[in-house]
Short mmCIF file of C-alpha atoms and ligand atoms in Angstrom, two decimals:
data_model
loop_
_atom_site.label_atom_id
_atom_site.label_comp_id
_atom_site.label_asym_id
_atom_site.label_seq_id
_atom_site.Cartn_x
_atom_site.Cartn_y
_atom_site.Cartn_z
CA UNK A 1 101.59 -11.89 196.31
CA UNK A 2 98.92 -12.39 193.69
CA UNK A 3 96.42 -11.05 196.20
CA UNK A 4 98.40 -7.87 196.53
CA UNK A 5 98.46 -7.40 192.79
CA UNK A 6 94.71 -7.71 192.67
CA UNK A 7 94.25 -5.17 195.41
CA UNK A 8 96.62 -2.75 193.88
CA UNK A 9 95.07 -2.78 190.46
CA UNK A 10 91.66 -2.43 191.96
CA UNK A 11 92.32 1.03 193.20
CA UNK A 12 90.45 4.05 192.22
CA UNK A 13 92.88 6.80 193.00
CA UNK A 14 90.96 9.80 191.82
CA UNK A 15 92.85 12.15 194.08
CA UNK A 16 96.32 11.15 193.04
CA UNK A 17 95.36 10.89 189.43
CA UNK A 18 93.98 14.34 189.28
CA UNK A 19 96.92 15.90 191.10
CA UNK A 20 99.42 13.94 189.08
CA UNK A 21 97.96 15.04 185.82
CA UNK A 22 97.60 18.66 186.91
CA UNK A 23 101.27 18.58 187.80
CA UNK A 24 102.17 17.31 184.33
CA UNK A 25 99.97 19.99 182.74
CA UNK A 26 101.69 22.73 184.68
CA UNK A 27 105.20 21.44 184.12
CA UNK A 28 104.58 21.20 180.38
CA UNK A 29 102.68 24.44 180.10
CA UNK A 30 104.48 25.63 177.02
CA UNK A 31 104.98 22.36 175.21
CA UNK A 32 102.93 19.53 173.79
CA UNK A 33 102.10 16.83 176.29
CA UNK A 34 101.05 13.23 176.42
CA UNK A 35 100.99 11.55 179.81
CA UNK A 36 99.39 8.55 181.42
CA UNK A 37 98.62 8.39 185.09
CA UNK A 38 97.14 4.99 184.45
CA UNK A 39 100.41 3.65 183.18
CA UNK A 40 102.42 5.36 185.92
CA UNK A 41 100.21 3.52 188.39
CA UNK A 42 100.97 0.26 186.63
CA UNK A 43 104.65 0.99 186.90
CA UNK A 44 104.35 1.76 190.60
CA UNK A 45 102.25 -1.37 190.98
CA UNK A 46 105.10 -3.36 189.58
CA UNK A 47 107.41 -1.93 192.24
CA UNK A 48 104.78 -2.28 194.91
CA UNK A 49 104.55 -6.04 194.52
CA UNK A 50 108.28 -6.23 195.22
CA UNK A 51 108.16 -3.84 198.16
CA UNK A 52 107.79 -4.56 201.85
CA UNK A 53 107.69 -2.68 205.15
CA UNK A 54 107.81 1.09 205.01
CA UNK A 55 108.29 1.19 201.21
CA UNK A 56 105.13 -0.80 200.59
CA UNK A 57 103.26 1.34 203.07
CA UNK A 58 104.14 4.65 201.48
CA UNK A 59 103.04 3.38 198.09
CA UNK A 60 99.86 2.10 199.68
CA UNK A 61 99.16 5.46 201.27
CA UNK A 62 100.08 7.60 198.28
CA UNK A 63 97.93 5.56 195.95
CA UNK A 64 94.98 5.59 198.35
CA UNK A 65 94.24 1.90 198.08
CA UNK A 66 90.64 1.25 198.91
CA UNK A 67 88.59 -0.82 196.56
CA UNK A 68 89.46 -4.49 196.78
CA UNK A 69 87.83 -5.82 193.63
CA UNK A 70 89.67 -7.61 190.96
CA UNK A 71 90.54 -5.31 188.10
CA UNK A 72 93.36 -7.32 186.67
CA UNK A 73 90.94 -7.93 183.81
CA UNK A 74 91.21 -4.28 183.02
CA UNK A 75 94.87 -4.65 182.32
CA UNK A 76 94.23 -7.74 180.26
CA UNK A 77 91.64 -5.82 178.24
CA UNK A 78 94.25 -3.24 177.58
CA UNK A 79 96.66 -5.86 176.37
CA UNK A 80 93.92 -7.16 174.10
CA UNK A 81 93.73 -3.75 172.48
CA UNK A 82 97.20 -4.23 171.23
CA UNK A 83 98.55 -4.18 168.63
CA UNK A 84 95.94 -1.85 167.17
CA UNK A 85 96.15 1.10 169.41
CA UNK A 86 97.99 1.09 172.70
CA UNK A 87 101.25 -0.42 173.73
CA UNK A 88 102.36 -0.05 177.27
CA UNK A 89 105.28 -1.76 178.88
CA UNK A 90 107.69 -1.55 181.77
CA UNK A 91 111.39 -2.19 181.66
CA UNK A 92 113.29 -2.39 184.93
CA UNK A 93 117.05 -2.02 184.74
CA UNK A 94 118.81 -3.44 187.74
CA UNK A 95 122.49 -3.00 188.48
CA UNK A 96 123.87 -6.48 188.07
CA UNK A 97 125.57 -6.37 191.41
CA UNK A 98 122.11 -7.23 192.80
CA UNK A 99 120.53 -10.61 192.27
CA UNK A 100 116.92 -10.37 191.08
CA UNK A 101 114.50 -12.99 192.44
CA UNK A 102 113.06 -15.47 189.96
CA UNK A 103 109.55 -15.18 191.39
CA UNK A 104 109.59 -11.44 190.83
CA UNK A 105 110.72 -11.79 187.22
CA UNK A 106 107.80 -14.16 186.59
CA UNK A 107 105.19 -11.94 188.24
CA UNK A 108 106.33 -8.92 186.35
CA UNK A 109 106.17 -10.70 183.03
CA UNK A 110 102.74 -12.11 183.74
CA UNK A 111 100.94 -9.08 185.12
CA UNK A 112 102.76 -6.00 183.99
CA UNK A 113 104.10 -6.69 180.51
CA UNK A 114 107.37 -6.15 182.28
CA UNK A 115 110.93 -7.03 181.54
CA UNK A 116 113.79 -7.02 184.01
CA UNK A 117 117.32 -6.66 182.84
CA UNK A 118 120.45 -7.03 184.96
CA UNK A 119 123.00 -4.72 183.47
CA UNK A 120 126.55 -3.59 184.03
CA UNK A 121 125.98 0.03 184.98
CA UNK A 122 129.71 0.67 184.62
CA UNK A 123 129.32 0.26 180.90
CA UNK A 124 127.08 3.23 180.26
CA UNK A 125 127.44 3.10 176.51
CA UNK A 126 126.44 -0.53 176.11
CA UNK A 127 123.48 -0.19 178.50
CA UNK A 128 122.06 2.94 176.92
CA UNK A 129 122.40 1.63 173.39
CA UNK A 130 120.77 -1.68 174.36
CA UNK A 131 117.89 0.05 176.10
CA UNK A 132 117.41 2.55 173.31
CA UNK A 133 117.35 -0.19 170.71
CA UNK A 134 114.85 -2.23 172.66
CA UNK A 135 112.52 0.72 173.22
CA UNK A 136 112.88 1.84 169.63
CA UNK A 137 111.84 -1.63 168.40
CA UNK A 138 108.87 -1.79 170.71
CA UNK A 139 107.63 1.64 169.67
CA UNK A 140 107.96 1.10 165.93
CA UNK A 141 110.90 3.42 165.63
CA UNK A 142 109.27 6.40 167.31
CA UNK A 143 111.15 6.60 170.60
CA UNK A 144 114.75 6.77 169.52
CA UNK A 145 116.66 8.02 172.50
CA UNK A 146 115.15 7.29 175.87
CA UNK A 147 118.21 6.82 178.03
CA UNK A 148 121.23 8.98 177.86
CA UNK A 149 123.24 8.01 180.90
CA UNK A 150 123.70 5.34 183.50
CA UNK A 151 126.65 5.06 185.88
CA UNK A 152 128.16 2.72 188.43
CA UNK A 153 126.19 4.37 191.21
CA UNK A 154 122.82 3.64 189.60
CA UNK A 155 120.86 0.90 191.37
CA UNK A 156 117.66 0.58 189.43
CA UNK A 157 115.73 2.58 186.85
CA UNK A 158 112.19 1.78 185.76
CA UNK A 159 111.20 2.75 182.24
CA UNK A 160 107.48 3.06 181.59
CA UNK A 161 106.96 3.26 177.86
CA UNK A 162 103.69 3.95 176.05
CA UNK A 163 102.77 4.20 172.44
CA UNK A 164 99.45 5.17 170.93
CA UNK A 165 98.50 5.32 167.29
CA UNK A 166 94.77 5.49 166.90
CA UNK A 167 92.66 4.22 164.05
CA UNK A 168 89.48 6.25 163.82
CA UNK A 169 86.13 4.53 163.48
CA UNK A 170 85.57 6.91 160.57
CA UNK A 171 88.64 8.07 158.81
CA UNK A 172 89.38 11.53 157.58
CA UNK A 173 89.63 11.85 153.81
CA UNK A 174 93.34 12.57 153.22
CA UNK A 175 92.55 14.45 150.01
CA UNK A 176 90.71 17.07 152.07
CA UNK A 177 93.64 17.66 154.42
CA UNK A 178 95.08 21.09 153.74
CA UNK A 179 97.69 23.43 155.06
CA UNK A 180 96.18 25.86 157.51
CA UNK A 181 97.30 28.00 160.42
CA UNK A 182 97.30 27.14 164.09
CA UNK A 183 97.29 30.07 166.49
CA UNK A 184 99.73 29.20 169.24
CA UNK A 185 99.13 32.63 170.78
CA UNK A 186 97.83 36.06 169.80
CA UNK A 187 101.13 36.81 168.13
CA UNK A 188 102.31 33.43 166.86
CA UNK A 189 100.74 31.27 164.17
CA UNK A 190 102.29 28.19 162.61
CA UNK A 191 101.37 26.14 159.53
CA UNK A 192 99.78 22.76 160.21
CA UNK A 193 98.24 19.91 158.23
CA UNK A 194 94.57 20.40 159.00
CA UNK A 195 92.28 17.39 158.59
CA UNK A 196 88.69 18.08 157.65
CA UNK A 197 85.51 16.09 158.20
CA UNK A 198 81.79 16.73 158.24
CA UNK A 199 80.02 14.14 160.32
CA UNK A 200 77.83 13.30 163.26
CA UNK A 201 79.49 13.29 166.66
CA UNK A 202 78.66 13.69 170.29
CA UNK A 203 79.62 17.28 170.91
CA UNK A 204 78.63 20.15 173.12
CA UNK A 205 79.31 23.79 173.75
CA UNK A 206 79.55 24.57 177.46
CA UNK A 207 78.86 28.27 177.58
CA UNK A 208 79.44 28.64 181.33
CA UNK A 209 82.91 27.11 180.98
CA UNK A 210 83.70 28.78 177.67
CA UNK A 211 84.66 25.49 176.02
CA UNK A 212 83.58 23.14 173.29
CA UNK A 213 83.95 19.39 173.63
CA UNK A 214 83.80 16.71 170.96
CA UNK A 215 84.06 12.93 171.19
CA UNK A 216 85.83 11.15 168.34
CA UNK A 217 85.50 7.34 168.41
CA UNK A 218 88.37 5.05 167.52
CA UNK A 219 87.75 1.75 165.77
CA UNK A 220 88.29 -0.18 169.00
CA UNK A 221 84.88 -0.37 170.69
CA UNK A 222 84.42 2.21 173.35
CA UNK A 223 87.78 3.91 172.94
CA UNK A 224 87.37 7.62 172.23
CA UNK A 225 89.32 10.82 172.09
CA UNK A 226 87.72 13.82 173.76
CA UNK A 227 88.93 17.20 172.64
CA UNK A 228 88.47 20.24 174.87
CA UNK A 229 88.71 23.46 172.97
CA UNK A 230 88.78 26.86 174.69
CA UNK A 231 87.44 29.98 173.01
CA UNK A 232 90.77 31.80 172.68
CA UNK A 233 94.40 30.87 172.13
CA UNK A 234 95.29 31.78 175.73
CA UNK A 235 92.37 29.85 177.22
CA UNK A 236 94.02 26.46 177.77
CA UNK A 237 95.44 27.10 181.22
CA UNK A 238 92.10 28.07 182.65
CA UNK A 239 90.39 25.23 180.84
CA UNK A 240 92.76 22.68 182.37
CA UNK A 241 92.12 24.10 185.83
CA UNK A 242 88.39 23.74 185.35
CA UNK A 243 87.73 20.48 183.60
CA UNK A 244 87.75 17.14 185.31
CA UNK A 245 84.87 15.28 183.77
CA UNK A 246 82.24 16.29 181.31
CA UNK A 247 79.12 14.54 180.21
CA UNK A 248 78.14 14.82 176.60
CA UNK A 249 74.61 14.37 175.27
CA UNK A 250 73.96 10.90 173.83
CA UNK A 251 72.54 12.34 170.67
CA UNK A 252 74.98 13.06 167.87
CA UNK A 253 74.94 16.30 165.99
CA UNK A 254 76.30 17.43 162.70
CA UNK A 255 79.75 18.95 163.07
CA UNK A 256 82.19 20.59 160.72
CA UNK A 257 85.40 19.32 162.22
CA UNK A 258 88.89 20.61 161.60
CA UNK A 259 91.72 18.93 163.50
CA UNK A 260 95.47 19.21 162.88
CA UNK A 261 97.57 16.10 162.44
CA UNK A 262 100.07 15.75 165.25
CA UNK A 263 102.71 13.61 166.88
CA UNK A 264 103.78 14.11 170.46
CA UNK A 265 106.54 12.46 172.39
CA UNK A 266 106.93 13.28 176.09
CA UNK A 267 109.59 12.02 178.44
CA UNK A 268 109.02 12.69 182.13
CA UNK A 269 111.17 11.77 185.08
CA UNK A 270 108.64 10.89 187.72
CA UNK A 271 110.78 10.84 190.83
CA UNK A 272 110.30 14.48 191.78
CA UNK A 273 106.56 14.29 191.14
CA UNK A 274 106.22 11.11 193.17
CA UNK A 275 108.27 12.65 195.97
CA UNK A 276 105.60 15.31 196.29
CA UNK A 277 102.99 12.61 196.68
CA UNK A 278 104.85 11.08 199.59
CA UNK A 279 106.72 8.39 197.67
CA UNK A 280 110.23 8.96 198.97
CA UNK A 281 111.42 5.86 200.71
CA UNK A 282 111.37 3.94 197.42
CA UNK A 283 114.07 6.25 196.09
CA UNK A 284 116.30 6.20 199.17
CA UNK A 285 118.85 3.69 200.48
CA UNK A 286 116.31 2.86 203.18
CA UNK A 287 114.00 1.30 200.58
CA UNK A 288 112.70 -2.15 201.33
CA UNK A 289 112.48 -3.92 197.98
CA UNK A 290 113.19 -7.36 199.35
CA UNK A 291 110.61 -8.87 197.00
CA UNK A 292 112.79 -7.81 194.06
CA UNK A 293 116.31 -8.53 195.24
CA UNK A 294 117.91 -10.24 198.25
CA UNK A 295 120.16 -7.36 199.12
CA UNK A 296 118.97 -4.75 201.55
CA UNK A 297 120.40 -1.56 200.08
CA UNK A 298 118.77 -1.76 196.66
CA UNK A 299 116.56 1.18 195.70
CA UNK A 300 115.11 2.86 192.66
CA UNK A 301 116.89 5.90 191.21
CA UNK A 302 114.06 7.08 189.00
CA UNK A 303 110.95 6.09 187.10
CA UNK A 304 110.92 7.49 183.58
CA UNK A 305 107.74 7.67 181.53
CA UNK A 306 108.09 8.01 177.80
CA UNK A 307 104.85 8.30 175.87
CA UNK A 308 104.17 8.78 172.21
CA UNK A 309 100.99 9.60 170.29
CA UNK A 310 100.28 10.01 166.63
CA UNK A 311 97.02 11.37 165.29
CA UNK A 312 96.39 11.37 161.55
CA UNK A 313 93.63 10.50 159.05
CA UNK A 314 93.83 6.72 159.47
CA UNK A 315 90.67 4.81 160.15
CA UNK A 316 88.66 1.87 158.98
CA UNK A 317 85.88 3.33 156.91
CA UNK A 318 85.26 6.50 155.05
CA UNK A 319 83.00 8.92 156.83
CA UNK A 320 79.79 9.47 154.93
CA UNK A 321 79.23 13.13 154.30
CA UNK A 322 75.92 13.70 155.96
CA UNK A 323 73.43 16.50 155.96
CA UNK A 324 74.51 18.42 152.86
CA UNK A 325 73.66 22.00 153.68
CA UNK A 326 72.03 21.59 157.04
CA UNK A 327 73.43 23.75 159.81
CA UNK A 328 76.37 22.23 161.62
CA UNK A 329 78.35 23.04 164.72
CA UNK A 330 81.78 24.37 163.89
CA UNK A 331 84.65 22.65 165.69
CA UNK A 332 87.96 24.05 164.50
CA UNK A 333 90.91 23.00 166.63
CA UNK A 334 93.24 25.77 165.53
CA UNK A 335 94.24 27.01 169.00
CA UNK A 336 95.88 25.11 171.89
CA UNK A 337 93.55 22.40 173.16
CA UNK A 338 93.44 19.57 175.68
CA UNK A 339 92.58 15.95 174.99
CA UNK A 340 91.79 12.74 176.80
CA UNK A 341 91.84 9.18 175.45
CA UNK A 342 89.55 6.88 177.35
CA UNK A 343 86.89 4.22 177.38
CA UNK A 344 84.04 3.92 179.83
CA UNK A 345 86.31 2.43 182.52
CA UNK A 346 89.57 4.18 182.28
CA UNK A 347 91.45 7.26 181.19
CA UNK A 348 94.52 6.00 179.35
CA UNK A 349 96.09 9.22 178.19
CA UNK A 350 95.72 12.90 178.85
CA UNK A 351 97.57 15.77 177.36
CA UNK A 352 97.48 18.96 175.38
CA UNK A 353 98.54 20.32 172.04
CA UNK A 354 100.29 23.67 172.09
CA UNK A 355 102.08 23.58 168.73
CA UNK A 356 101.05 20.64 166.56
CA UNK A 357 104.12 19.00 165.06
CA UNK A 358 103.91 16.62 162.21
CA UNK A 359 107.28 16.13 160.60
CA UNK A 360 109.35 15.35 163.64
C1 NAG B 401 90.82 7.98 199.15
O1 NAG B 401 89.75 7.11 198.88
C2 NAG B 401 88.59 7.39 199.65
C3 NAG B 401 87.56 6.33 199.39
O2 NAG B 401 87.36 6.13 198.03
C4 NAG B 401 88.10 8.78 199.28
O3 NAG B 401 86.97 9.11 200.05
C5 NAG B 401 89.19 9.79 199.54
O4 NAG B 401 88.77 11.06 199.09
C6 NAG B 401 90.44 9.41 198.80
N1 NAG B 401 91.52 10.31 199.16
C7 NAG B 401 92.20 10.95 198.26
C8 NAG B 401 93.30 11.81 198.76
O5 NAG B 401 91.98 10.85 197.07
C1 NAG B 402 111.55 -5.37 204.85
O1 NAG B 402 110.27 -5.49 205.38
C2 NAG B 402 110.02 -6.77 205.95
C3 NAG B 402 108.56 -6.83 206.34
O2 NAG B 402 108.21 -5.72 207.13
C4 NAG B 402 110.96 -6.99 207.13
O3 NAG B 402 110.78 -8.27 207.67
C5 NAG B 402 112.41 -6.87 206.63
O4 NAG B 402 113.30 -6.95 207.73
C6 NAG B 402 112.62 -5.56 205.91
N1 NAG B 402 113.94 -5.57 205.29
C7 NAG B 402 114.69 -4.51 205.21
C8 NAG B 402 116.00 -4.69 204.52
O5 NAG B 402 114.35 -3.41 205.64
C1 NAG B 403 131.91 -0.89 188.63
O1 NAG B 403 132.82 0.08 189.06
C2 NAG B 403 132.97 0.13 190.46
C3 NAG B 403 133.87 1.29 190.84
O2 NAG B 403 133.95 2.20 189.80
C4 NAG B 403 133.52 -1.21 190.96
O3 NAG B 403 133.62 -1.18 192.36
C5 NAG B 403 132.59 -2.34 190.53
O4 NAG B 403 133.17 -3.58 190.87
C6 NAG B 403 132.33 -2.29 189.05
N1 NAG B 403 131.27 -3.22 188.75
C7 NAG B 403 131.33 -4.09 187.75
C8 NAG B 403 130.14 -4.97 187.59
O5 NAG B 403 132.27 -4.17 187.00
#
């Protein structure tokens, strides 16, 4: 079993990742988005290690398992980032009429930051309030209402919860933050709390793509936020179709940066997306999850991802104001933009900001 975990986590599933994220982009076209393919893969990995036969095979195929190196370390690295920046965990609710295997409970705790809970699905109220309280505690009070209903016919639901609150390597000076307008579209502008900084960053203007990109480092080594800014308020769609990867020049340049504070919370039911990627058996009575429970008719009803991000001025040191009057690139994020949070190995989060919300 351990071997299978290693293989699974070693995958580089560029194809699925890209499609998965494009699907999220499109299905959240008109609203703020934070999503994590990386974490969804972890969640599926947790189910994969308990799957056998046809169910294991469809996960294997959909995730395009190829590379057999050990990347468990990657997940451990991620856990080491906590509690500063990212929290990611999986919570599997199993109808208590099924008996969960001890070995599975141990594996899930060890490799996936996972918890398994056998619950009385007949008591919807007690289950939802227990789950909501647990998730709320683990996300510092940000995710208040994840579950709204369970019923006697529910077999298993996997909750994949993520929380990100970055600390910048160089913080924004809160006294410079001012109210400004964000142009959601040609005809709609909303007030936002705009943070301001003048500093040196890796940044580039890609004329052929009509976008500007900036890289903002977090205090955790190597973790950065890339912001992709189109040239007009209706340019995001096209931008998201075009960008996959971009390489920025090593050299930093002076930038006048304006970025709104924002909080985003996104809840996505993944079943219908995963269905499109050929993961169907897992969600049907034919599922073979004999590594999880003894009984043969157990299956998963849905996988729900709930992710939260907060971006504000917080950081570790004050940014020195450099280059007095020298010319600087202007980077004003006052129209819908896309972002990615990553290090050199992994993309942890991707999303977009359509209408920055702060007091939610
Ligand atoms: C699956 O992985 C192989 C090898 O890395 C790659 O060539 C292929 O394009 C991938 N398929 C998809 C659908 O991503
Ligand atoms: C699950 O798959 C295993 C391995 O292929 C097989 O031995 C077992 O009979 C299957 N169980 C069910 C319930 O399909
Ligand atoms: C839940 O309700 C169903 C029918 O509504 C019943 O068959 C089952 O025994 C109940 N389960 C529990 C754990 O009470």
